[in-house]
mmCIF file with all atom_site columns, C-alpha atoms and ligand atoms in Angstrom:
data_model
loop_
_atom_site.group_PDB
_atom_site.id
_atom_site.type_symbol
_atom_site.label_atom_id
_atom_site.label_alt_id
_atom_site.label_comp_id
_atom_site.label_asym_id
_atom_site.label_entity_id
_atom_site.label_seq_id
_atom_site.pdbx_PDB_ins_code
_atom_site.Cartn_x
_atom_site.Cartn_y
_atom_site.Cartn_z
_atom_site.occupancy
_atom_site.B_iso_or_equiv
_atom_site.pdbx_formal_charge
_atom_site.auth_seq_id
_atom_site.auth_comp_id
_atom_site.auth_asym_id
_atom_site.auth_atom_id
_atom_site.pdbx_PDB_model_num
ATOM   1   C  CA  . MET A 1 1   ? 113.115 81.456  107.805 1.00 0.00 ? 1   MET A CA  1
ATOM   2   C  CA  . ALA A 1 2   ? 113.721 85.204  107.949 1.00 0.00 ? 2   ALA A CA  1
ATOM   3   C  CA  . GLU A 1 3   ? 113.546 86.764  111.405 1.00 0.00 ? 3   GLU A CA  1
ATOM   4   C  CA  . LEU A 1 4   ? 110.613 89.102  111.882 1.00 0.00 ? 4   LEU A CA  1
ATOM   5   C  CA  . THR A 1 5   ? 110.549 92.480  113.606 1.00 0.00 ? 5   THR A CA  1
ATOM   6   C  CA  . ASN A 1 6   ? 107.817 93.160  116.149 1.00 0.00 ? 6   ASN A CA  1
ATOM   7   C  CA  . LEU A 1 7   ? 105.957 95.145  113.506 1.00 0.00 ? 7   LEU A CA  1
ATOM   8   C  CA  . GLU A 1 8   ? 106.135 92.321  110.965 1.00 0.00 ? 8   GLU A CA  1
ATOM   9   C  CA  . THR A 1 9   ? 105.062 89.751  113.590 1.00 0.00 ? 9   THR A CA  1
ATOM   10  C  CA  . LYS A 1 10  ? 102.074 91.894  114.555 1.00 0.00 ? 10  LYS A CA  1
ATOM   11  C  CA  . LEU A 1 11  ? 101.134 92.239  110.894 1.00 0.00 ? 11  LEU A CA  1
ATOM   12  C  CA  . GLY A 1 12  ? 101.220 88.426  110.680 1.00 0.00 ? 12  GLY A CA  1
ATOM   13  C  CA  . GLU A 1 13  ? 98.941  88.175  113.714 1.00 0.00 ? 13  GLU A CA  1
ATOM   14  C  CA  . VAL A 1 14  ? 96.420  90.634  112.270 1.00 0.00 ? 14  VAL A CA  1
ATOM   15  C  CA  . LEU A 1 15  ? 96.495  88.664  109.023 1.00 0.00 ? 15  LEU A CA  1
ATOM   16  C  CA  . GLY A 1 16  ? 95.991  85.349  110.829 1.00 0.00 ? 16  GLY A CA  1
ATOM   17  C  CA  . LEU A 1 17  ? 93.016  86.720  112.760 1.00 0.00 ? 17  LEU A CA  1
ATOM   18  C  CA  . ALA A 1 18  ? 91.469  87.925  109.486 1.00 0.00 ? 18  ALA A CA  1
ATOM   19  C  CA  . MET A 1 19  ? 91.858  84.382  108.106 1.00 0.00 ? 19  MET A CA  1
ATOM   20  C  CA  . ALA A 1 20  ? 90.283  82.865  111.228 1.00 0.00 ? 20  ALA A CA  1
ATOM   21  C  CA  . ALA A 1 21  ? 87.428  85.415  111.181 1.00 0.00 ? 21  ALA A CA  1
ATOM   22  C  CA  . GLN A 1 22  ? 86.276  84.047  107.834 1.00 0.00 ? 22  GLN A CA  1
ATOM   23  C  CA  . GLY A 1 23  ? 85.918  80.560  109.300 1.00 0.00 ? 23  GLY A CA  1
ATOM   24  C  CA  . ALA A 1 24  ? 84.270  81.908  112.460 1.00 0.00 ? 24  ALA A CA  1
ATOM   25  C  CA  . THR A 1 25  ? 81.602  83.953  110.657 1.00 0.00 ? 25  THR A CA  1
ATOM   26  C  CA  . GLU A 1 26  ? 80.886  80.955  108.420 1.00 0.00 ? 26  GLU A CA  1
ATOM   27  C  CA  . LYS A 1 27  ? 80.560  78.648  111.412 1.00 0.00 ? 27  LYS A CA  1
ATOM   28  C  CA  . VAL A 1 28  ? 78.249  80.988  113.376 1.00 0.00 ? 28  VAL A CA  1
ATOM   29  C  CA  . LYS A 1 29  ? 76.063  81.520  110.305 1.00 0.00 ? 29  LYS A CA  1
ATOM   30  C  CA  . GLY A 1 30  ? 75.255  77.805  110.417 1.00 0.00 ? 30  GLY A CA  1
ATOM   31  C  CA  . LEU A 1 31  ? 74.096  77.765  114.072 1.00 0.00 ? 31  LEU A CA  1
ATOM   32  C  CA  . ASP A 1 32  ? 70.434  77.478  115.134 1.00 0.00 ? 32  ASP A CA  1
ATOM   33  C  CA  . GLU A 1 33  ? 68.326  80.626  115.552 1.00 0.00 ? 33  GLU A CA  1
ATOM   34  C  CA  . ILE A 1 34  ? 70.336  82.874  113.240 1.00 0.00 ? 34  ILE A CA  1
ATOM   35  C  CA  . ASP A 1 35  ? 67.819  85.204  111.565 1.00 0.00 ? 35  ASP A CA  1
ATOM   36  C  CA  . GLY A 1 36  ? 68.074  87.143  108.292 1.00 0.00 ? 36  GLY A CA  1
ATOM   37  C  CA  . ASP A 1 37  ? 69.537  90.315  109.832 1.00 0.00 ? 37  ASP A CA  1
ATOM   38  C  CA  . LEU A 1 38  ? 72.221  88.432  111.700 1.00 0.00 ? 38  LEU A CA  1
ATOM   39  C  CA  . THR A 1 39  ? 73.003  86.459  108.547 1.00 0.00 ? 39  THR A CA  1
ATOM   40  C  CA  . LYS A 1 40  ? 73.492  89.715  106.633 1.00 0.00 ? 40  LYS A CA  1
ATOM   41  C  CA  . THR A 1 41  ? 75.779  91.073  109.354 1.00 0.00 ? 41  THR A CA  1
ATOM   42  C  CA  . LEU A 1 42  ? 77.831  87.869  109.303 1.00 0.00 ? 42  LEU A CA  1
ATOM   43  C  CA  . GLU A 1 43  ? 78.112  87.875  105.520 1.00 0.00 ? 43  GLU A CA  1
ATOM   44  C  CA  . ARG A 1 44  ? 79.370  91.457  105.478 1.00 0.00 ? 44  ARG A CA  1
ATOM   45  C  CA  . MET A 1 45  ? 81.863  90.661  108.244 1.00 0.00 ? 45  MET A CA  1
ATOM   46  C  CA  . HIS A 1 46  ? 83.036  87.628  106.299 1.00 0.00 ? 46  HIS A CA  1
ATOM   47  C  CA  . ASN A 1 47  ? 83.540  89.747  103.219 1.00 0.00 ? 47  ASN A CA  1
ATOM   48  C  CA  . GLU A 1 48  ? 85.481  92.405  105.097 1.00 0.00 ? 48  GLU A CA  1
ATOM   49  C  CA  . ALA A 1 49  ? 87.653  89.760  106.778 1.00 0.00 ? 49  ALA A CA  1
ATOM   50  C  CA  . LYS A 1 50  ? 88.498  88.471  103.303 1.00 0.00 ? 50  LYS A CA  1
ATOM   51  C  CA  . GLN A 1 51  ? 89.410  92.000  102.175 1.00 0.00 ? 51  GLN A CA  1
ATOM   52  C  CA  . ALA A 1 52  ? 91.530  92.427  105.318 1.00 0.00 ? 52  ALA A CA  1
ATOM   53  C  CA  . GLU A 1 53  ? 93.351  89.197  104.465 1.00 0.00 ? 53  GLU A CA  1
ATOM   54  C  CA  . GLU A 1 54  ? 94.033  90.421  100.926 1.00 0.00 ? 54  GLU A CA  1
ATOM   55  C  CA  . ARG A 1 55  ? 95.185  93.879  101.998 1.00 0.00 ? 55  ARG A CA  1
ATOM   56  C  CA  . ALA A 1 56  ? 97.390  92.561  104.820 1.00 0.00 ? 56  ALA A CA  1
ATOM   57  C  CA  . THR A 1 57  ? 98.913  89.995  102.435 1.00 0.00 ? 57  THR A CA  1
ATOM   58  C  CA  . ASP A 1 58  ? 99.763  92.809  100.000 1.00 0.00 ? 58  ASP A CA  1
ATOM   59  C  CA  . VAL A 1 59  ? 101.425 94.775  102.804 1.00 0.00 ? 59  VAL A CA  1
ATOM   60  C  CA  . ALA A 1 60  ? 103.336 91.635  103.884 1.00 0.00 ? 60  ALA A CA  1
ATOM   61  C  CA  . GLY A 1 61  ? 104.634 91.397  100.320 1.00 0.00 ? 61  GLY A CA  1
ATOM   62  C  CA  . SER A 1 62  ? 106.051 94.920  100.592 1.00 0.00 ? 62  SER A CA  1
ATOM   63  C  CA  . PHE A 1 63  ? 108.514 93.741  103.293 1.00 0.00 ? 63  PHE A CA  1
ATOM   64  C  CA  . GLU A 1 64  ? 111.493 92.579  101.253 1.00 0.00 ? 64  GLU A CA  1
ATOM   65  C  CA  . GLY A 1 65  ? 112.235 88.891  101.840 1.00 0.00 ? 65  GLY A CA  1
ATOM   66  C  CA  . LYS A 1 66  ? 109.800 88.618  104.761 1.00 0.00 ? 66  LYS A CA  1
ATOM   67  C  CA  . LYS A 1 67  ? 106.535 87.636  103.118 1.00 0.00 ? 67  LYS A CA  1
ATOM   68  C  CA  . THR A 1 68  ? 106.938 83.880  103.650 1.00 0.00 ? 68  THR A CA  1
ATOM   69  C  CA  . ALA A 1 69  ? 107.747 84.283  107.345 1.00 0.00 ? 69  ALA A CA  1
ATOM   70  C  CA  . ILE A 1 70  ? 104.869 86.737  107.889 1.00 0.00 ? 70  ILE A CA  1
ATOM   71  C  CA  . LEU A 1 71  ? 102.447 84.315  106.224 1.00 0.00 ? 71  LEU A CA  1
ATOM   72  C  CA  . GLU A 1 72  ? 103.850 81.502  108.348 1.00 0.00 ? 72  GLU A CA  1
ATOM   73  C  CA  . GLU A 1 73  ? 103.151 83.563  111.488 1.00 0.00 ? 73  GLU A CA  1
ATOM   74  C  CA  . ALA A 1 74  ? 99.647  84.273  110.163 1.00 0.00 ? 74  ALA A CA  1
ATOM   75  C  CA  . ARG A 1 75  ? 98.879  80.604  109.596 1.00 0.00 ? 75  ARG A CA  1
ATOM   76  C  CA  . GLU A 1 76  ? 100.056 79.776  113.109 1.00 0.00 ? 76  GLU A CA  1
ATOM   77  C  CA  . VAL A 1 77  ? 97.730  82.416  114.585 1.00 0.00 ? 77  VAL A CA  1
ATOM   78  C  CA  . LYS A 1 78  ? 94.854  81.251  112.386 1.00 0.00 ? 78  LYS A CA  1
ATOM   79  C  CA  . LYS A 1 79  ? 95.369  77.709  113.669 1.00 0.00 ? 79  LYS A CA  1
ATOM   80  C  CA  . LYS A 1 80  ? 95.338  78.783  117.332 1.00 0.00 ? 80  LYS A CA  1
ATOM   81  C  CA  . ALA A 1 81  ? 92.281  81.007  116.869 1.00 0.00 ? 81  ALA A CA  1
ATOM   82  C  CA  . THR A 1 82  ? 90.432  78.231  115.037 1.00 0.00 ? 82  THR A CA  1
ATOM   83  C  CA  . GLU A 1 83  ? 91.263  75.761  117.820 1.00 0.00 ? 83  GLU A CA  1
ATOM   84  C  CA  . MET A 1 84  ? 89.923  78.245  120.364 1.00 0.00 ? 84  MET A CA  1
ATOM   85  C  CA  . MET A 1 85  ? 86.691  78.445  118.390 1.00 0.00 ? 85  MET A CA  1
ATOM   86  C  CA  . GLN A 1 86  ? 86.403  74.670  118.183 1.00 0.00 ? 86  GLN A CA  1
ATOM   87  C  CA  . ASP A 1 87  ? 86.901  74.394  121.953 1.00 0.00 ? 87  ASP A CA  1
ATOM   88  C  CA  . TYR A 1 88  ? 84.329  77.092  122.611 1.00 0.00 ? 88  TYR A CA  1
ATOM   89  C  CA  . LEU A 1 89  ? 81.626  76.067  120.135 1.00 0.00 ? 89  LEU A CA  1
ATOM   90  C  CA  . ASP A 1 90  ? 80.423  72.480  120.145 1.00 0.00 ? 90  ASP A CA  1
ATOM   91  C  CA  . SER A 1 91  ? 77.437  70.681  118.673 1.00 0.00 ? 91  SER A CA  1
ATOM   92  C  CA  . ASP A 1 92  ? 75.131  72.056  121.434 1.00 0.00 ? 92  ASP A CA  1
ATOM   93  C  CA  . SER A 1 93  ? 76.045  75.676  120.684 1.00 0.00 ? 93  SER A CA  1
ATOM   94  C  CA  . ASP A 1 94  ? 73.287  78.049  119.642 1.00 0.00 ? 94  ASP A CA  1
ATOM   95  C  CA  . ALA A 1 95  ? 73.333  81.485  118.025 1.00 0.00 ? 95  ALA A CA  1
ATOM   96  C  CA  . LEU A 1 96  ? 73.931  83.271  121.329 1.00 0.00 ? 96  LEU A CA  1
ATOM   97  C  CA  . ASP A 1 97  ? 76.983  81.092  122.041 1.00 0.00 ? 97  ASP A CA  1
ATOM   98  C  CA  . GLY A 1 98  ? 78.211  81.927  118.557 1.00 0.00 ? 98  GLY A CA  1
ATOM   99  C  CA  . PHE A 1 99  ? 77.800  85.667  119.034 1.00 0.00 ? 99  PHE A CA  1
ATOM   100 C  CA  . GLU A 1 100 ? 79.454  85.494  122.449 1.00 0.00 ? 100 GLU A CA  1
ATOM   101 C  CA  . PHE A 1 101 ? 82.439  83.833  120.831 1.00 0.00 ? 101 PHE A CA  1
ATOM   102 C  CA  . LEU A 1 102 ? 82.486  86.470  118.078 1.00 0.00 ? 102 LEU A CA  1
ATOM   103 C  CA  . THR A 1 103 ? 82.406  89.211  120.740 1.00 0.00 ? 103 THR A CA  1
ATOM   104 C  CA  . MET A 1 104 ? 85.656  87.821  122.182 1.00 0.00 ? 104 MET A CA  1
ATOM   105 C  CA  . ALA A 1 105 ? 87.158  87.318  118.733 1.00 0.00 ? 105 ALA A CA  1
ATOM   106 C  CA  . GLU A 1 106 ? 86.295  90.803  117.467 1.00 0.00 ? 106 GLU A CA  1
ATOM   107 C  CA  . ALA A 1 107 ? 87.557  92.414  120.697 1.00 0.00 ? 107 ALA A CA  1
ATOM   108 C  CA  . GLY A 1 108 ? 90.811  90.544  120.050 1.00 0.00 ? 108 GLY A CA  1
ATOM   109 C  CA  . GLU A 1 109 ? 90.926  91.829  116.483 1.00 0.00 ? 109 GLU A CA  1
ATOM   110 C  CA  . VAL A 1 110 ? 90.352  95.459  117.527 1.00 0.00 ? 110 VAL A CA  1
ATOM   111 C  CA  . GLY A 1 111 ? 93.147  95.070  120.086 1.00 0.00 ? 111 GLY A CA  1
ATOM   112 C  CA  . HIS A 1 112 ? 95.610  93.617  117.567 1.00 0.00 ? 112 HIS A CA  1
ATOM   113 C  CA  . TRP A 1 113 ? 94.860  96.234  114.903 1.00 0.00 ? 113 TRP A CA  1
ATOM   114 C  CA  . GLU A 1 114 ? 95.350  99.058  117.413 1.00 0.00 ? 114 GLU A CA  1
ATOM   115 C  CA  . ILE A 1 115 ? 98.612  97.529  118.621 1.00 0.00 ? 115 ILE A CA  1
ATOM   116 C  CA  . LEU A 1 116 ? 99.814  97.330  115.009 1.00 0.00 ? 116 LEU A CA  1
ATOM   117 C  CA  . LYS A 1 117 ? 98.938  101.012 114.605 1.00 0.00 ? 117 LYS A CA  1
ATOM   118 C  CA  . THR A 1 118 ? 100.839 101.935 117.764 1.00 0.00 ? 118 THR A CA  1
ATOM   119 C  CA  . LEU A 1 119 ? 103.947 99.967  116.703 1.00 0.00 ? 119 LEU A CA  1
ATOM   120 C  CA  . ASN A 1 120 ? 103.787 101.720 113.360 1.00 0.00 ? 120 ASN A CA  1
ATOM   121 C  CA  . GLU A 1 121 ? 103.809 105.171 114.979 1.00 0.00 ? 121 GLU A CA  1
ATOM   122 C  CA  . ARG A 1 122 ? 107.573 104.706 115.319 1.00 0.00 ? 122 ARG A CA  1
ATOM   123 C  CA  . ALA A 1 123 ? 108.160 102.382 112.355 1.00 0.00 ? 123 ALA A CA  1
ATOM   124 C  CA  . ARG A 1 124 ? 106.275 104.727 109.989 1.00 0.00 ? 124 ARG A CA  1
ATOM   125 C  CA  . ASP A 1 125 ? 105.627 102.215 107.232 1.00 0.00 ? 125 ASP A CA  1
ATOM   126 C  CA  . SER A 1 126 ? 103.191 103.772 104.756 1.00 0.00 ? 126 SER A CA  1
ATOM   127 C  CA  . GLY A 1 127 ? 101.611 100.450 103.737 1.00 0.00 ? 127 GLY A CA  1
ATOM   128 C  CA  . VAL A 1 128 ? 100.893 99.535  107.361 1.00 0.00 ? 128 VAL A CA  1
ATOM   129 C  CA  . GLN A 1 129 ? 99.562  103.032 108.000 1.00 0.00 ? 129 GLN A CA  1
ATOM   130 C  CA  . GLU A 1 130 ? 97.098  102.779 105.127 1.00 0.00 ? 130 GLU A CA  1
ATOM   131 C  CA  . LEU A 1 131 ? 96.078  99.294  106.263 1.00 0.00 ? 131 LEU A CA  1
ATOM   132 C  CA  . VAL A 1 132 ? 95.315  100.295 109.868 1.00 0.00 ? 132 VAL A CA  1
ATOM   133 C  CA  . GLU A 1 133 ? 93.472  103.452 108.826 1.00 0.00 ? 133 GLU A CA  1
ATOM   134 C  CA  . TRP A 1 134 ? 91.254  101.295 106.644 1.00 0.00 ? 134 TRP A CA  1
ATOM   135 C  CA  . GLY A 1 135 ? 90.908  98.383  109.082 1.00 0.00 ? 135 GLY A CA  1
ATOM   136 C  CA  . ILE A 1 136 ? 90.479  99.834  112.565 1.00 0.00 ? 136 ILE A CA  1
ATOM   137 C  CA  . PRO A 1 137 ? 87.057  101.493 112.012 1.00 0.00 ? 137 PRO A CA  1
ATOM   138 C  CA  . ILE A 1 138 ? 85.856  98.265  110.371 1.00 0.00 ? 138 ILE A CA  1
ATOM   139 C  CA  . GLN A 1 139 ? 87.027  96.110  113.295 1.00 0.00 ? 139 GLN A CA  1
ATOM   140 C  CA  . GLN A 1 140 ? 85.423  98.537  115.752 1.00 0.00 ? 140 GLN A CA  1
ATOM   141 C  CA  . ARG A 1 141 ? 82.146  98.235  113.837 1.00 0.00 ? 141 ARG A CA  1
ATOM   142 C  CA  . HIS A 1 142 ? 82.453  94.426  113.856 1.00 0.00 ? 142 HIS A CA  1
ATOM   143 C  CA  . LEU A 1 143 ? 82.828  94.444  117.647 1.00 0.00 ? 143 LEU A CA  1
ATOM   144 C  CA  . GLU A 1 144 ? 79.830  96.739  118.049 1.00 0.00 ? 144 GLU A CA  1
ATOM   145 C  CA  . GLN A 1 145 ? 77.711  94.612  115.690 1.00 0.00 ? 145 GLN A CA  1
ATOM   146 C  CA  . VAL A 1 146 ? 78.459  91.311  117.389 1.00 0.00 ? 146 VAL A CA  1
ATOM   147 C  CA  . ARG A 1 147 ? 77.898  92.915  120.792 1.00 0.00 ? 147 ARG A CA  1
ATOM   148 C  CA  . GLN A 1 148 ? 74.491  94.183  119.620 1.00 0.00 ? 148 GLN A CA  1
ATOM   149 C  CA  . GLY A 1 149 ? 73.775  90.794  118.039 1.00 0.00 ? 149 GLY A CA  1
ATOM   150 C  CA  . SER A 1 150 ? 74.462  88.974  121.327 1.00 0.00 ? 150 SER A CA  1
ATOM   151 C  CA  . LEU A 1 151 ? 72.274  91.403  123.256 1.00 0.00 ? 151 LEU A CA  1
ATOM   152 C  CA  . LYS A 1 152 ? 69.433  90.982  120.767 1.00 0.00 ? 152 LYS A CA  1
ATOM   153 C  CA  . LEU A 1 153 ? 69.671  87.198  121.045 1.00 0.00 ? 153 LEU A CA  1
ATOM   154 C  CA  . ALA A 1 154 ? 69.906  87.409  124.846 1.00 0.00 ? 154 ALA A CA  1
ATOM   155 C  CA  . ALA A 1 155 ? 66.782  89.593  124.985 1.00 0.00 ? 155 ALA A CA  1
ATOM   156 C  CA  . GLU A 1 156 ? 64.886  86.909  123.046 1.00 0.00 ? 156 GLU A CA  1
ATOM   157 C  CA  . GLU A 1 157 ? 66.002  84.153  125.393 1.00 0.00 ? 157 GLU A CA  1
ATOM   158 C  CA  . ASP A 1 158 ? 63.750  83.065  128.295 1.00 0.00 ? 158 ASP A CA  1
ATOM   159 C  CA  . PRO A 1 159 ? 65.914  83.469  131.426 1.00 0.00 ? 159 PRO A CA  1
ATOM   160 C  CA  . ASN A 1 160 ? 63.842  80.903  133.328 1.00 0.00 ? 160 ASN A CA  1
ATOM   161 C  CA  . GLU A 1 161 ? 63.940  78.169  130.746 1.00 0.00 ? 161 GLU A CA  1
ATOM   162 C  CA  . THR A 1 162 ? 66.174  75.179  131.498 1.00 0.00 ? 162 THR A CA  1
ATOM   163 C  CA  . SER A 1 163 ? 68.429  74.098  128.686 1.00 0.00 ? 163 SER A CA  1
HETATM 164 FE FE1 . FE2 B 2 .   ? 86.491  91.507  112.451 1.00 0.00 ? 201 FE2 B FE1 1
#
């Protein structure tokens, strides 16, 4: 397997998180107490995660001879992120648990995308540049939306109820 640069590895990580985000939004959509607005938010996020996967895969393909290794890195990250989700969310999990998990996951995505951007300030790859300019505002919006979603669900919860 071809050796990856730090930039290529980070691209693989961003790609893997975009893959995992599709599973996570799907999973949370199926939890109890998810209303129509939250469903719409999750569907849009799912869609944008799919676009991120496609765009990042295209950029991976622009690195001569590295695509397979970048995708391998991505699948590894997807696996770890999916395992984290499965540990965090069990059969007792409700919508608030789901949105709390997404808040962690989206914060992680924002972080990774910004790190990719910073690495690319010296690498100056035009494909990566276009990708991060497209993706960072979207990931920031995702984080804000899941944060607002958790707070909305928390406000509806009775703090004195026993679970
Ligand atoms: Fe996201």
